[in-house]
Tab-separated table of C-alpha atoms in Angstrom:
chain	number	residue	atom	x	y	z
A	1	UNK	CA	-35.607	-34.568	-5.794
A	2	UNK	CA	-34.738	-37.771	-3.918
A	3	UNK	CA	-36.517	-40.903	-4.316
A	4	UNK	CA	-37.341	-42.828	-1.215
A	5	UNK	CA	-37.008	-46.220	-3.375
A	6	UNK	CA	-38.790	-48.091	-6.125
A	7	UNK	CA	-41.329	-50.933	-6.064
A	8	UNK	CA	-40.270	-52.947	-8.924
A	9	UNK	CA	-43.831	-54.712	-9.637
A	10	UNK	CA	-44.441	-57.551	-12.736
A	11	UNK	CA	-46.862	-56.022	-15.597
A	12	UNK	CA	-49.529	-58.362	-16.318
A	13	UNK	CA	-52.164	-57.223	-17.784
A	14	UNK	CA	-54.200	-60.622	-17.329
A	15	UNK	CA	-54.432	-59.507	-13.652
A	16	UNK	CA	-52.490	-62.357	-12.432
A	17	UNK	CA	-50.494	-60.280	-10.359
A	18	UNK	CA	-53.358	-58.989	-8.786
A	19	UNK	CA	-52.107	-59.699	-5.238
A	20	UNK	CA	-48.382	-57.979	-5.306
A	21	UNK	CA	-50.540	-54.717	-7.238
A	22	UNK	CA	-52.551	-54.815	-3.861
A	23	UNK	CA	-49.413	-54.442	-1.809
A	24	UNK	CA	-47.499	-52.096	-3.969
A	25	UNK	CA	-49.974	-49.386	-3.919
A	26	UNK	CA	-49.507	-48.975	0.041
A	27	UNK	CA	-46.375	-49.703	0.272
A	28	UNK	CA	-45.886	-47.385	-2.290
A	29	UNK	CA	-47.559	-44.696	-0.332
A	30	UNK	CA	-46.062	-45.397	2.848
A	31	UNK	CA	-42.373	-44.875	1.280
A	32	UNK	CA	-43.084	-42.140	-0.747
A	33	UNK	CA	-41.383	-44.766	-3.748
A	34	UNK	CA	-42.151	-45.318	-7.329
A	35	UNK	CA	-43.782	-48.140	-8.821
A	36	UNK	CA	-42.225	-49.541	-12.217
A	37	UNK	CA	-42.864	-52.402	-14.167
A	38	UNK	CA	-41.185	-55.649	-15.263
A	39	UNK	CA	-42.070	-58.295	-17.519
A	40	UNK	CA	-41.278	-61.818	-15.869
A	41	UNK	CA	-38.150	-62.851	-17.717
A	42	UNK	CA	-37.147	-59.211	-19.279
A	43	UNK	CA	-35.986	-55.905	-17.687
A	44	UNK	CA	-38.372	-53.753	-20.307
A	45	UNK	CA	-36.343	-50.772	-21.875
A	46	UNK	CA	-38.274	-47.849	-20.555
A	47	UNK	CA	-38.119	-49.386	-17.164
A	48	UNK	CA	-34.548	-49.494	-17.190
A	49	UNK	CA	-34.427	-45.852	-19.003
A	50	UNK	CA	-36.201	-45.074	-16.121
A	51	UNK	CA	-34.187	-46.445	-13.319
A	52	UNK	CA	-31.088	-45.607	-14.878
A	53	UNK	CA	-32.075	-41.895	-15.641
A	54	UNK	CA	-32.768	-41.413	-11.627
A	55	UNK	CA	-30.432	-43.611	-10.340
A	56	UNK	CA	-28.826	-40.996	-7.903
A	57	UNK	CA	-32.195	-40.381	-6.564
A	58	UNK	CA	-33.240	-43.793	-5.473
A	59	UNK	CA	-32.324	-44.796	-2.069
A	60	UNK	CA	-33.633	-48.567	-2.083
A	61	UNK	CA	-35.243	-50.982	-4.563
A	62	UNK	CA	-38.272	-53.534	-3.358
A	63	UNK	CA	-39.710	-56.097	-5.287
A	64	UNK	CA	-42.840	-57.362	-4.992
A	65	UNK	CA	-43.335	-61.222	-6.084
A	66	UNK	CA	-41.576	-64.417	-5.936
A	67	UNK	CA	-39.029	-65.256	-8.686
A	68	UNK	CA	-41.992	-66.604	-10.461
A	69	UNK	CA	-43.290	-63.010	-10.981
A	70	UNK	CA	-39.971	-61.641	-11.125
A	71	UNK	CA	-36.934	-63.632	-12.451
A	72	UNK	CA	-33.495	-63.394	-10.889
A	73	UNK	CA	-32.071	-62.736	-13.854
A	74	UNK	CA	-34.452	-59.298	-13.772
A	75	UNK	CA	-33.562	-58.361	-10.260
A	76	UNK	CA	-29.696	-58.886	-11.226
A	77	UNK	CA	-30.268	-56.496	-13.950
A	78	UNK	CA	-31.542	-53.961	-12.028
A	79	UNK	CA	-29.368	-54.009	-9.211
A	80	UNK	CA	-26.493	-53.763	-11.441
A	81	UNK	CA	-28.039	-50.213	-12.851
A	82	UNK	CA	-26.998	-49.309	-9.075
């Protein structure tokens, strides 16, 4: 099954991400993506499991927060599992 695209969102449980969770779920539903998670500084190994197990699927990547919520380093990372 294809993948419309992934929302690449920052896990933190402290809830302060709480504004780019509040966009992801509709954009989210709008796409038809996935939502995964992402520390900060650190491409978590299930999330790339994950993106690299259905990488034939996924037609576009989004992420939601500024480098502070999601490092360039992490966005690098996952683009280059494309």
């Amino acid at each position: 099954a294809s993948v419309r695209g992934l929302v690449i969102l920052r896990d933190k449980s402290a809830g302060e991400a709480f504004p780019d969770a509040l966009c992801g779920g509709p954009a989210q539903g709008r796409s038809g993506s996935a939502i995964l998670l992402t520390r900060p500084g650190s491409l978590p190994g299930a999330t790339a499991g994950a993106l690299s197990a259905n990488k034939n699927a996924v037609r576009g990547v989004m992420f939601l927060g500024g480098p502070g919520a999601i490092s360039q380093s992490v966005r690098d990372q996952v683009m280059l599992l494309f």
